[in-house]
PDB file of C-alpha atoms in Angstrom:
ATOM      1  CA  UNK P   9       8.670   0.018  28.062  1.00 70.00           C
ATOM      2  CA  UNK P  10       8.572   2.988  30.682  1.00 78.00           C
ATOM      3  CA  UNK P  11       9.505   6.595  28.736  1.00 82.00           C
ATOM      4  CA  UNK P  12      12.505   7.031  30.802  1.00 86.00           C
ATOM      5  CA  UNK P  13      14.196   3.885  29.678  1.00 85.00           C
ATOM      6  CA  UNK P  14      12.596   4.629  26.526  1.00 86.00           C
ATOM      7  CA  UNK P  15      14.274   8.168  26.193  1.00 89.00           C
ATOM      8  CA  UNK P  16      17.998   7.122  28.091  1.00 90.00           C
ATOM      9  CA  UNK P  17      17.983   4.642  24.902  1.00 89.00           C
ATOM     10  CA  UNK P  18      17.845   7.386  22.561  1.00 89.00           C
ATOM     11  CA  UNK P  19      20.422   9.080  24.718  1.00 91.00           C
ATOM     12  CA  UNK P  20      22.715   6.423  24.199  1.00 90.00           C
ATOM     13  CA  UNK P  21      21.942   6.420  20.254  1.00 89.00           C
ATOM     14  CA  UNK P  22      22.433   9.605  19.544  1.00 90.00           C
ATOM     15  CA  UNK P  23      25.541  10.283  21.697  1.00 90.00           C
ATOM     16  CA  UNK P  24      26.961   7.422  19.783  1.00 91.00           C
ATOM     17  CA  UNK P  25      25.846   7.869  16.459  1.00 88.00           C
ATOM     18  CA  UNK P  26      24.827  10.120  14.006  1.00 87.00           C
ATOM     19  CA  UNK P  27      21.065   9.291  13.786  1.00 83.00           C
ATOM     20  CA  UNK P  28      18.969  12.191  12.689  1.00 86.00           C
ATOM     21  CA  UNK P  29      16.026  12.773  15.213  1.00 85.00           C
ATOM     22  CA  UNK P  30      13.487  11.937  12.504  1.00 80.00           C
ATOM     23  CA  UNK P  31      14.869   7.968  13.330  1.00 79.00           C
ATOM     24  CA  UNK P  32      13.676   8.071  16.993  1.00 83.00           C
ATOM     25  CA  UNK P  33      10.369   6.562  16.845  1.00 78.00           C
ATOM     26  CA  UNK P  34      11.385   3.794  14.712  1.00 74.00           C
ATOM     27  CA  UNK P  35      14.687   3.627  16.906  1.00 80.00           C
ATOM     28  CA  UNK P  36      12.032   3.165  19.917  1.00 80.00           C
ATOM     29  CA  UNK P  37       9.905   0.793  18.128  1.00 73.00           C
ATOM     30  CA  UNK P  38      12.630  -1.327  17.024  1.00 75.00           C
ATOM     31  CA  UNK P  39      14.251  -1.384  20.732  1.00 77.00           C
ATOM     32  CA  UNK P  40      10.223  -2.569  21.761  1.00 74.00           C
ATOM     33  CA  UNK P  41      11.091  -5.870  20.059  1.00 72.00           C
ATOM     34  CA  UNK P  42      13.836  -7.155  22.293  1.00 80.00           C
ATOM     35  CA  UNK P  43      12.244  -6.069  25.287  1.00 81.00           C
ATOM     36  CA  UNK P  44       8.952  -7.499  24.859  1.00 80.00           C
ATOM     37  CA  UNK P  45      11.247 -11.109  23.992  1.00 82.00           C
ATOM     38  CA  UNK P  46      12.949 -10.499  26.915  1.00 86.00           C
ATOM     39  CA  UNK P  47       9.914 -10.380  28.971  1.00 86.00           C
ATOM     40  CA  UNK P  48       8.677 -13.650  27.539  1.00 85.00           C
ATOM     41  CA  UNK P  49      11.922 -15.587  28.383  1.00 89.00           C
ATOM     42  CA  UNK P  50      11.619 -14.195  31.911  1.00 91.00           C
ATOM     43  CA  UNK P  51       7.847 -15.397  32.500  1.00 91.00           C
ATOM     44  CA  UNK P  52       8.592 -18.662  30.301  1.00 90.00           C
ATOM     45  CA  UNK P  53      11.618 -19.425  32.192  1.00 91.00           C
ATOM     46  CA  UNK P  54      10.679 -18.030  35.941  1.00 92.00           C
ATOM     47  CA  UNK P  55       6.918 -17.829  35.852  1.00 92.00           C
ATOM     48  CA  UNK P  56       5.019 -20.346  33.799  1.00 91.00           C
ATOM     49  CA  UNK P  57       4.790 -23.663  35.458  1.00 90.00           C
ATOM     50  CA  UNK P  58       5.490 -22.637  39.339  1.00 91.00           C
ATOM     51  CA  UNK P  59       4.208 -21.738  42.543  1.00 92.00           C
ATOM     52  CA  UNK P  60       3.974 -18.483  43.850  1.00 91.00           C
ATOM     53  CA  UNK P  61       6.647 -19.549  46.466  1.00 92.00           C
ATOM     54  CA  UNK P  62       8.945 -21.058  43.581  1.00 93.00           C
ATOM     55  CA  UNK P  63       7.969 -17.403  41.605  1.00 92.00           C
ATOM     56  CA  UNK P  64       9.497 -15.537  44.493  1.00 92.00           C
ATOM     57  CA  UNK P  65      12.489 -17.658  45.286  1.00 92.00           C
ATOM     58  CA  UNK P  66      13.743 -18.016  41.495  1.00 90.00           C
ATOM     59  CA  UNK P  67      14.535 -14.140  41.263  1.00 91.00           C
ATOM     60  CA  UNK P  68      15.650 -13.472  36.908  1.00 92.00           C
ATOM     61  CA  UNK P  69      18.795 -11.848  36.549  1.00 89.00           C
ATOM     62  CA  UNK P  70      18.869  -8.373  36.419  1.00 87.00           C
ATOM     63  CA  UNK P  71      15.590  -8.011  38.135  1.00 90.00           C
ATOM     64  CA  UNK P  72      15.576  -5.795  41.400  1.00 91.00           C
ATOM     65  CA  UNK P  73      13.510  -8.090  44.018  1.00 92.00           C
ATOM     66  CA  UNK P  74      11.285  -5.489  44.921  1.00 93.00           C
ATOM     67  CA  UNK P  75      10.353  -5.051  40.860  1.00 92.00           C
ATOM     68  CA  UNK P  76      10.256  -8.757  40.666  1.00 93.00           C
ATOM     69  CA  UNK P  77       7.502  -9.003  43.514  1.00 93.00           C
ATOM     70  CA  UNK P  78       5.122  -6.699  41.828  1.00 94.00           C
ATOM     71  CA  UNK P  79       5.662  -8.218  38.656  1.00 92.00           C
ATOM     72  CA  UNK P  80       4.620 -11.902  39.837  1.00 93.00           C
ATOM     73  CA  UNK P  81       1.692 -10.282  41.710  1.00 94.00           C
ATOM     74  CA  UNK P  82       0.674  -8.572  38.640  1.00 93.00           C
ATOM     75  CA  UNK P  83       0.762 -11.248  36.129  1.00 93.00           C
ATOM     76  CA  UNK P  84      -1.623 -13.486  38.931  1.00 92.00           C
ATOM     77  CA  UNK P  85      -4.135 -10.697  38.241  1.00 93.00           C
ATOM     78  CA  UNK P  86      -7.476 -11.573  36.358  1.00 92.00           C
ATOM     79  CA  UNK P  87      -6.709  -8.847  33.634  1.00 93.00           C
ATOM     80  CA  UNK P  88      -3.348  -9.845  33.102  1.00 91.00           C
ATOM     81  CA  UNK P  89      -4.392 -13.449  32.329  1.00 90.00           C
ATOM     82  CA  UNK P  90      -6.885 -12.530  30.157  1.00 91.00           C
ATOM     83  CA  UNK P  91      -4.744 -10.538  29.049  1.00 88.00           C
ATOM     84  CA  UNK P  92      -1.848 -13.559  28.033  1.00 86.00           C
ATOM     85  CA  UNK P  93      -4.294 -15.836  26.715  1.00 87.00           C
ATOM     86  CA  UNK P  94      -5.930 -13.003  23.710  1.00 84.00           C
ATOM     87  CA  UNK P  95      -1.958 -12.876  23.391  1.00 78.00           C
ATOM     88  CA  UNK P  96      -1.387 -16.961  23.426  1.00 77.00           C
ATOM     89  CA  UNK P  97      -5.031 -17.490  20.930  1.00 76.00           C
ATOM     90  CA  UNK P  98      -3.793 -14.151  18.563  1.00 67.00           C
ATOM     91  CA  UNK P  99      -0.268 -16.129  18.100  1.00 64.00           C
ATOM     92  CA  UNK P 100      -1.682 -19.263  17.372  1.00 61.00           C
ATOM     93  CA  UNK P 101      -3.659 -17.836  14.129  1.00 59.00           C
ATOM     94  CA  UNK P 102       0.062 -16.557  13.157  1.00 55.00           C
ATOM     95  CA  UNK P 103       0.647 -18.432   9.685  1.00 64.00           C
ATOM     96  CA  UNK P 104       2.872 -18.059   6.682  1.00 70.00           C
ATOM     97  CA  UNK P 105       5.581 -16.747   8.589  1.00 73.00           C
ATOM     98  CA  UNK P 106       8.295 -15.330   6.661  1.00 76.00           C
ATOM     99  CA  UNK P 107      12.097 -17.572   5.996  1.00 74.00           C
ATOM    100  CA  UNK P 108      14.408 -14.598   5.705  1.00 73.00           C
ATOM    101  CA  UNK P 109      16.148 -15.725   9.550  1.00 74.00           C
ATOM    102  CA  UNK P 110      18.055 -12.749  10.879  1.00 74.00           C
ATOM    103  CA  UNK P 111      18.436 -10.614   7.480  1.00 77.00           C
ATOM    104  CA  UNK P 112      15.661  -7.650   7.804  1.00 76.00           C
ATOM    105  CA  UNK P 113      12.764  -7.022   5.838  1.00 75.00           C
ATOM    106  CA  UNK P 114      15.041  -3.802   4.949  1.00 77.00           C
ATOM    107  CA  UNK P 115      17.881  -5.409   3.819  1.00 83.00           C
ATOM    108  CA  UNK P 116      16.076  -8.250   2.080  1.00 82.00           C
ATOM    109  CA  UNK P 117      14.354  -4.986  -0.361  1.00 84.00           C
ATOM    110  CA  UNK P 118      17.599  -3.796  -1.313  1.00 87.00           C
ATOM    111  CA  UNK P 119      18.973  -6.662  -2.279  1.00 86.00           C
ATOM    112  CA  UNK P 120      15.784  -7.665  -4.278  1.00 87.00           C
ATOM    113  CA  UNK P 121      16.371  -3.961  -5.653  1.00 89.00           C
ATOM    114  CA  UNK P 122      19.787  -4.843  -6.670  1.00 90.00           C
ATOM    115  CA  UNK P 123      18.390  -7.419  -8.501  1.00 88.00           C
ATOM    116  CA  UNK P 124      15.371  -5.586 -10.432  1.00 90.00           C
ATOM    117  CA  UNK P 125      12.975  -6.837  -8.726  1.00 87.00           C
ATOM    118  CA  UNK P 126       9.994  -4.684  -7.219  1.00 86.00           C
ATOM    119  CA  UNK P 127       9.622  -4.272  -3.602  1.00 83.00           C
ATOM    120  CA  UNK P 128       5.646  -4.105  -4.028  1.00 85.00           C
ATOM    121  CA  UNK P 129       3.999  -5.608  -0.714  1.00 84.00           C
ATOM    122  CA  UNK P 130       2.871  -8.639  -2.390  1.00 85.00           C
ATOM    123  CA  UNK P 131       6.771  -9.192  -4.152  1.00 87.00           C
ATOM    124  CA  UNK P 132       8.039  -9.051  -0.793  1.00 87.00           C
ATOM    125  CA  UNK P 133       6.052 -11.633   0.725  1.00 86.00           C
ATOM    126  CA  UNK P 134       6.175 -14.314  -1.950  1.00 86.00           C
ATOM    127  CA  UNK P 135       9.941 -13.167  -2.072  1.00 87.00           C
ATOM    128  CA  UNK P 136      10.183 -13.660   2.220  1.00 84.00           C
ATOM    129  CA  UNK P 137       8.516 -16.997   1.483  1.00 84.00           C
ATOM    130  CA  UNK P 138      10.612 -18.732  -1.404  1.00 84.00           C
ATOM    131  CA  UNK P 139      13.468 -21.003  -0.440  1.00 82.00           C
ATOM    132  CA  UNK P 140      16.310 -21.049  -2.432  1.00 78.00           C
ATOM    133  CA  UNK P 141      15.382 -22.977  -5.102  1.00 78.00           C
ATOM    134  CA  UNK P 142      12.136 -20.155  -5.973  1.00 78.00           C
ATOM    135  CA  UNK P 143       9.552 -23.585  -4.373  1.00 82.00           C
ATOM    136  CA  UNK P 144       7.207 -21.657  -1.613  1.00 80.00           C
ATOM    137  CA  UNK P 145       8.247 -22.968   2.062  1.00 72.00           C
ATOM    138  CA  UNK P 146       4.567 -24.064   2.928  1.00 77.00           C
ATOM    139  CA  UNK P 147       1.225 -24.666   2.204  1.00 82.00           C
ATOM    140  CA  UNK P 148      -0.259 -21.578   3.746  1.00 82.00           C
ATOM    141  CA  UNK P 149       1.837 -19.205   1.857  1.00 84.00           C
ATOM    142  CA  UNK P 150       1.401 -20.811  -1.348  1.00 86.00           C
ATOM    143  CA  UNK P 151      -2.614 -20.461  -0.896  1.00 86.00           C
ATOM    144  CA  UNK P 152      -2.133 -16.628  -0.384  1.00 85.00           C
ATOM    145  CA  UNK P 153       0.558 -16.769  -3.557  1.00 86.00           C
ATOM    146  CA  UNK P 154      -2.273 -18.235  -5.469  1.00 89.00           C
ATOM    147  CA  UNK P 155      -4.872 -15.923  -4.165  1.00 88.00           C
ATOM    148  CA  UNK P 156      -2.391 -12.825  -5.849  1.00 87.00           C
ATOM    149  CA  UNK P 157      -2.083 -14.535  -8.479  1.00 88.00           C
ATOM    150  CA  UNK P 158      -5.453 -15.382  -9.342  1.00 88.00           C
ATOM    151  CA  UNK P 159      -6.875 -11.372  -8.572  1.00 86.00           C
ATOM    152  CA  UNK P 160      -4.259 -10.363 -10.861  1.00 87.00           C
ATOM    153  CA  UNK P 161      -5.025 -12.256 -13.710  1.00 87.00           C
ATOM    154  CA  UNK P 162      -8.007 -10.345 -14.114  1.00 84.00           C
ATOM    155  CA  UNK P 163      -5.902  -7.308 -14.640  1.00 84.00           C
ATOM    156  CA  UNK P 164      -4.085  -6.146 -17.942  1.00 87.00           C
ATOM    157  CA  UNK P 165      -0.067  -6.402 -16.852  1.00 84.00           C
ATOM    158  CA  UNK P 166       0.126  -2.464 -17.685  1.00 85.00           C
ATOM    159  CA  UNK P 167      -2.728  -1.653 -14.618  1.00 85.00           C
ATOM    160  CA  UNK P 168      -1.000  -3.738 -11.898  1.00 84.00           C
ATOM    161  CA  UNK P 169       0.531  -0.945 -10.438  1.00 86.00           C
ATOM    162  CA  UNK P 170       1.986  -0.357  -7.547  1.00 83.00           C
ATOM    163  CA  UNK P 171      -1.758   0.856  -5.905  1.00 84.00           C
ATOM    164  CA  UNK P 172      -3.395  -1.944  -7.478  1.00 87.00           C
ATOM    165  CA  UNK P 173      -1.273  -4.838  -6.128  1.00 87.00           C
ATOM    166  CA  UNK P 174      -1.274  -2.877  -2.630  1.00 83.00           C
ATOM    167  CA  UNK P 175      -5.454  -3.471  -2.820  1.00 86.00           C
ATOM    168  CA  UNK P 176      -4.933  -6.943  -3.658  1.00 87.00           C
ATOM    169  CA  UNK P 177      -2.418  -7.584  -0.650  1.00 84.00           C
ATOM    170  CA  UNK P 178      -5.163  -6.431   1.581  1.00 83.00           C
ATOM    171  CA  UNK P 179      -8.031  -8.254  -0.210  1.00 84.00           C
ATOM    172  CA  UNK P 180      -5.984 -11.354   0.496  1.00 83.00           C
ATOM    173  CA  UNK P 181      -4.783 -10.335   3.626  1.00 79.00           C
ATOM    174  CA  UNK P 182      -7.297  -8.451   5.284  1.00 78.00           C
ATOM    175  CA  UNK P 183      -6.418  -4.568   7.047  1.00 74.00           C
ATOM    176  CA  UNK P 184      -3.249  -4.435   8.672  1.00 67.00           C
ATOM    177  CA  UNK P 185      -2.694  -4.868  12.624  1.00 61.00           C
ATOM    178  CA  UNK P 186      -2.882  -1.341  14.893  1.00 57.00           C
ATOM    179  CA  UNK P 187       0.621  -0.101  14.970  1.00 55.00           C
ATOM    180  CA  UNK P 188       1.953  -2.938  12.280  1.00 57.00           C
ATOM    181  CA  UNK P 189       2.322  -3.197   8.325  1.00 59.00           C
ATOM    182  CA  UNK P 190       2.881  -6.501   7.158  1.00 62.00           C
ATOM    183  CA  UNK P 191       6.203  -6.489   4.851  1.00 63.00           C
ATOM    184  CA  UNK P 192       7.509  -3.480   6.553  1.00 62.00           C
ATOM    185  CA  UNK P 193       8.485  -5.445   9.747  1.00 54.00           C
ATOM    186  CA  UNK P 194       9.154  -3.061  12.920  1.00 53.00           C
ATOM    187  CA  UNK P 195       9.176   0.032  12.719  1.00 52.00           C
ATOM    188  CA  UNK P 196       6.696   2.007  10.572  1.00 53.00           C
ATOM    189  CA  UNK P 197       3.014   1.328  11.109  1.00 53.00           C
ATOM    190  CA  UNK P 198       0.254   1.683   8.546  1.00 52.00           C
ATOM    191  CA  UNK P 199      -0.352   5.610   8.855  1.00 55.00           C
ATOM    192  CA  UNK P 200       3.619   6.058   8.244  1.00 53.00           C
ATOM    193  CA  UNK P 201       3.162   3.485   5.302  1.00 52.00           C
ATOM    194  CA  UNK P 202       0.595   5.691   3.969  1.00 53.00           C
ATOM    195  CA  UNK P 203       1.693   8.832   4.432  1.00 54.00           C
ATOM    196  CA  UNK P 204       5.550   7.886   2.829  1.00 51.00           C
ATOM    197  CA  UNK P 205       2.956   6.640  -0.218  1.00 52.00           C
ATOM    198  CA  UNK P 206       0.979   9.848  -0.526  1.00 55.00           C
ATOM    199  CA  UNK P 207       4.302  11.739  -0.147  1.00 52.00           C
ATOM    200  CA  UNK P 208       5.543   9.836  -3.053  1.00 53.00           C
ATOM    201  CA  UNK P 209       2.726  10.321  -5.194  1.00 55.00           C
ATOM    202  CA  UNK P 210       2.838  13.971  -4.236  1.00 59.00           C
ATOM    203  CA  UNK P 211       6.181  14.235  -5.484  1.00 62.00           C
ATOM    204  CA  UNK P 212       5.512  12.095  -8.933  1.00 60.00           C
ATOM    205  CA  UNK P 213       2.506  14.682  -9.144  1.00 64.00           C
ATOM    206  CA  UNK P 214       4.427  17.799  -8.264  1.00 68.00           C
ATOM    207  CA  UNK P 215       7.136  16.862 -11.252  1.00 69.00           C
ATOM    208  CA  UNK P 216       3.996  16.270 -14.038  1.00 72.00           C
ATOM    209  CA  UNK P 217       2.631  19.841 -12.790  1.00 77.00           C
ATOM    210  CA  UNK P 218       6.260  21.094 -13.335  1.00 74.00           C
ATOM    211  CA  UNK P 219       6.471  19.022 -16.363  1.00 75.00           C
ATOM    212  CA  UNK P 220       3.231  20.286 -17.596  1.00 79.00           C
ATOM    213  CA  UNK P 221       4.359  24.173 -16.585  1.00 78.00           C
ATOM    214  CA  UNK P 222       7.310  23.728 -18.383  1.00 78.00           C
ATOM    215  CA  UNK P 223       5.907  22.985 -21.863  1.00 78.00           C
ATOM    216  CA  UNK P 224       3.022  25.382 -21.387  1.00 77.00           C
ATOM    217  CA  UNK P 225       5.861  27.968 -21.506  1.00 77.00           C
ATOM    218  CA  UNK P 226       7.499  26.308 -24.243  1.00 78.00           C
ATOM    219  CA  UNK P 227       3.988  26.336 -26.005  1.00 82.00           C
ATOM    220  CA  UNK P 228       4.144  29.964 -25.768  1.00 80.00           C
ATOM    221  CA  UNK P 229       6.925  30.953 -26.676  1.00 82.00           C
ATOM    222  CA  UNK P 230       6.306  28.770 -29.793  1.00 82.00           C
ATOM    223  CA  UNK P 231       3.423  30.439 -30.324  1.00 81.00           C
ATOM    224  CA  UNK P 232       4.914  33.965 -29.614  1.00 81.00           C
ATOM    225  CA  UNK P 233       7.392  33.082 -32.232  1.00 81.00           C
ATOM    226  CA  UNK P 234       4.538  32.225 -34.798  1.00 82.00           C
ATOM    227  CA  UNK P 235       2.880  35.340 -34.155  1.00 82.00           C
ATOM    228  CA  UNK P 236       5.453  37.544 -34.849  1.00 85.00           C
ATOM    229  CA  UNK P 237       6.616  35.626 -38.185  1.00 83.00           C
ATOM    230  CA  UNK P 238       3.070  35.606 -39.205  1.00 79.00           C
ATOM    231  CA  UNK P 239       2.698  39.351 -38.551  1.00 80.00           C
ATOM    232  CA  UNK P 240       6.189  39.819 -40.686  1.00 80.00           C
ATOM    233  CA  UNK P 241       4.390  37.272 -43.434  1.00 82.00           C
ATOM    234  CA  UNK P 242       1.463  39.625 -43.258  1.00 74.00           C
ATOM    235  CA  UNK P 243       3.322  42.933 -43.855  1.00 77.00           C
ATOM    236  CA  UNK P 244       5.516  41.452 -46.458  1.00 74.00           C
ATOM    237  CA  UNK P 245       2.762  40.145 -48.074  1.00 75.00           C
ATOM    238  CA  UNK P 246       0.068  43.395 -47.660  1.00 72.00           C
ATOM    239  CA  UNK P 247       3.185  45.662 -49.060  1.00 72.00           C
ATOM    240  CA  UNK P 248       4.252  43.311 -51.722  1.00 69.00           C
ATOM    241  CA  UNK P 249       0.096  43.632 -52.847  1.00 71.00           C
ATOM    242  CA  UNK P 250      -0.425  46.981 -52.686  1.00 68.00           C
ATOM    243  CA  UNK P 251       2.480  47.322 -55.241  1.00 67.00           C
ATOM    244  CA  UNK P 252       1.138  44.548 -57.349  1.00 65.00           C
ATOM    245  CA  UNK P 253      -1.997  46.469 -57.341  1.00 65.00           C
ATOM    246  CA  UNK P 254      -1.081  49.216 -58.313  1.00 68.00           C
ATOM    247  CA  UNK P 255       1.409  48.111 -61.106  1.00 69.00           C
ATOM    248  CA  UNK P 256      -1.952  46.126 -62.179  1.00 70.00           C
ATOM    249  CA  UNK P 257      -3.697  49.307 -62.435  1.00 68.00           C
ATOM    250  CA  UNK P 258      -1.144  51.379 -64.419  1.00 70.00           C
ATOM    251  CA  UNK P 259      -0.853  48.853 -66.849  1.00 68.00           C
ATOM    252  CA  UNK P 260      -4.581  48.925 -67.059  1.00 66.00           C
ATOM    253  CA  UNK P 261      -5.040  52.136 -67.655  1.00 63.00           C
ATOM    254  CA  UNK P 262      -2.626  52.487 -70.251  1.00 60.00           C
ATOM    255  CA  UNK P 263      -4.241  49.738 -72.455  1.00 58.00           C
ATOM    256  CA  UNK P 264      -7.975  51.332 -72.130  1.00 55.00           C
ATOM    257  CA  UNK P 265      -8.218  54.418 -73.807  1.00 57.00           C
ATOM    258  CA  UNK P 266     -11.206  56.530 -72.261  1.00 54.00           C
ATOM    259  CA  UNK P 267     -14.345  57.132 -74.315  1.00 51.00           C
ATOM    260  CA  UNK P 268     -14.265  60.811 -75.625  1.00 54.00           C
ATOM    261  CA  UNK P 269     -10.255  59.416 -77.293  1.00 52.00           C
ATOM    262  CA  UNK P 270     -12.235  56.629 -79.093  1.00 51.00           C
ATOM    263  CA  UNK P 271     -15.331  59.293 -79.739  1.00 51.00           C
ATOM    264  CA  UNK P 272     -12.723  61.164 -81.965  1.00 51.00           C
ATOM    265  CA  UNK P 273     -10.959  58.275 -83.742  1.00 53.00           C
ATOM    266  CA  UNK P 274     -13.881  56.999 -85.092  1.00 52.00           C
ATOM    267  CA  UNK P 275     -15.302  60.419 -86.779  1.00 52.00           C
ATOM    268  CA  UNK P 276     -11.471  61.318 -88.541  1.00 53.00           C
ATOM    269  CA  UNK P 277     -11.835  57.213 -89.896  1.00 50.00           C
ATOM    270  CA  UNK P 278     -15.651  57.891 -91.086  1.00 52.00           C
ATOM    271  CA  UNK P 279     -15.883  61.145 -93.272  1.00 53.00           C
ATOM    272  CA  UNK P 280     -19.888  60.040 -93.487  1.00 53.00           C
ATOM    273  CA  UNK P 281     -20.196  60.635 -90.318  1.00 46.00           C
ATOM    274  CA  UNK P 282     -22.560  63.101 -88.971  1.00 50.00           C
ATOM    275  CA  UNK P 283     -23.083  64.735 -85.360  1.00 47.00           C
ATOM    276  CA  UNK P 284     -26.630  65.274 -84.237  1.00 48.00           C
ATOM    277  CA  UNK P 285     -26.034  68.468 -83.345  1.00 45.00           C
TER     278      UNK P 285
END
């Protein structure tokens, strides 16, 4: 789609809503979708099948002549139908397609939210390829079901996380398409897929460090409280010692009498006794 209609779309969205500007290049990518249908009911319907001299004469609505001229000369081109039948073989290897009808890939999430389920890549495809009654609408998608289900069963349930069932969707399914993430429908493309995951685990990682910081301090002011009680243990204790000690030593030294005390009792109790000198 040229940038000018491109950017008089966004006009029109933004003077009549109150989209942020961080929505215009999924606004843009979404508006891609109708445009490039458009184009194939105007080369299915005006095109395909004809003469050049029928092309010219059956003008599509809302096509300036001039525009349409170019356009029919362009699509006779050798590049352009080489270009439409890559295109024609690429959409014949579609399979599984999804049963959701006109309800979004968006909307289906949140109601599968709502309900407690997980909105993991491979949920949402079995989920966009159950009929009502949980049965899988075809053959194709239940070989890919079975494929999950079989890589998972390897697994313990507690490591199928969220990373570990994206791995197996692409195992089964192979990389996604440029500019396309299966299960995210229009809009964001692998990179933005990525990048929303890695600012998500960011985030979970910033609140453990936080987490983390948080009872580090704790820790230390534990600790800073067990210092100081054990330094007040300490002191109480070293005082309450030193007294001990020295009531120890008192009482000691009043039981013991000191040699020259017991020198003299024993000559006044032995009258036989006689000094050396």
């Amino acid at each position: 789609m040229p940038d000018d209609v491109l950017e008089f779309i966004w006009k029109e969205v933004k003077e009549n809503t109150d989209a942020p500007d961080a929505y215009k290049p999924y606004c843009l990518k979404n508006a891609g979708k109708p445009w490039k249908d458009w184009k194939y009911r105007v080369k299915s319907e005006h095109y395909n099948g004809k003469t050049d001299a029928e092309r010219l004469a059956s003008i599509p609505p809302r096509v300036v002549e001039e525009q349409w001229k170019t356009l029919v000369a362009y699509w006779g081109t050798k590049e352009s139908k080489a270009a439409a039948e890559k295109n024609k073989m690429n959409r014949s290897q579609v399979y599984s397609l999804p049963r959701t009808g006109r309800t979004s890939f968006a909307i289906k999430k949140e109601q599968m939210k709502k309900q407690g389920k997980k909105t993991y890549r491979i949920s949402v495809f079995i989920e966009t390829r159950s009929k009502r009654n949980s049965s899988i609408s075809d053959v194709e998608s239940e070989e890919i079901i079975s494929q999950f289900h079989e890589h998972l069963s390897h697994l313990p349930e507690e490591q199928q996380t969220e990373a570990v069932r994206d791995r197996v969707f692409t195992q089964v399914m192979g990389p996604d398409g440029h500019g396309y993430a299966r299960t995210y429908e229009h809009g964001p493309t692998p990179s933005d897929v990525m990048r929303t995951k890695s600012n998500e685990a960011n985030e979970i990682l910033q609140q453990e460090i936080n987490r983390l910081k948080s009872n580090y301090a704790d820790l230390q002011c534990k600790y800073s409280d067990l210092q100081t009680k054990y330094a007040e243990i300490h002191s109480f204790m070293r005082s309450h010692f030193d007294d001990f000690a020295a009531e120890i030593q008192s009482s000691t030294n009043e039981r013991i009498p000191d040699a020259s005390s017991s020198h003299h009792n024993n000559q006044n109790a032995n009258p036989n006794f006689e000094s050396n000198n």
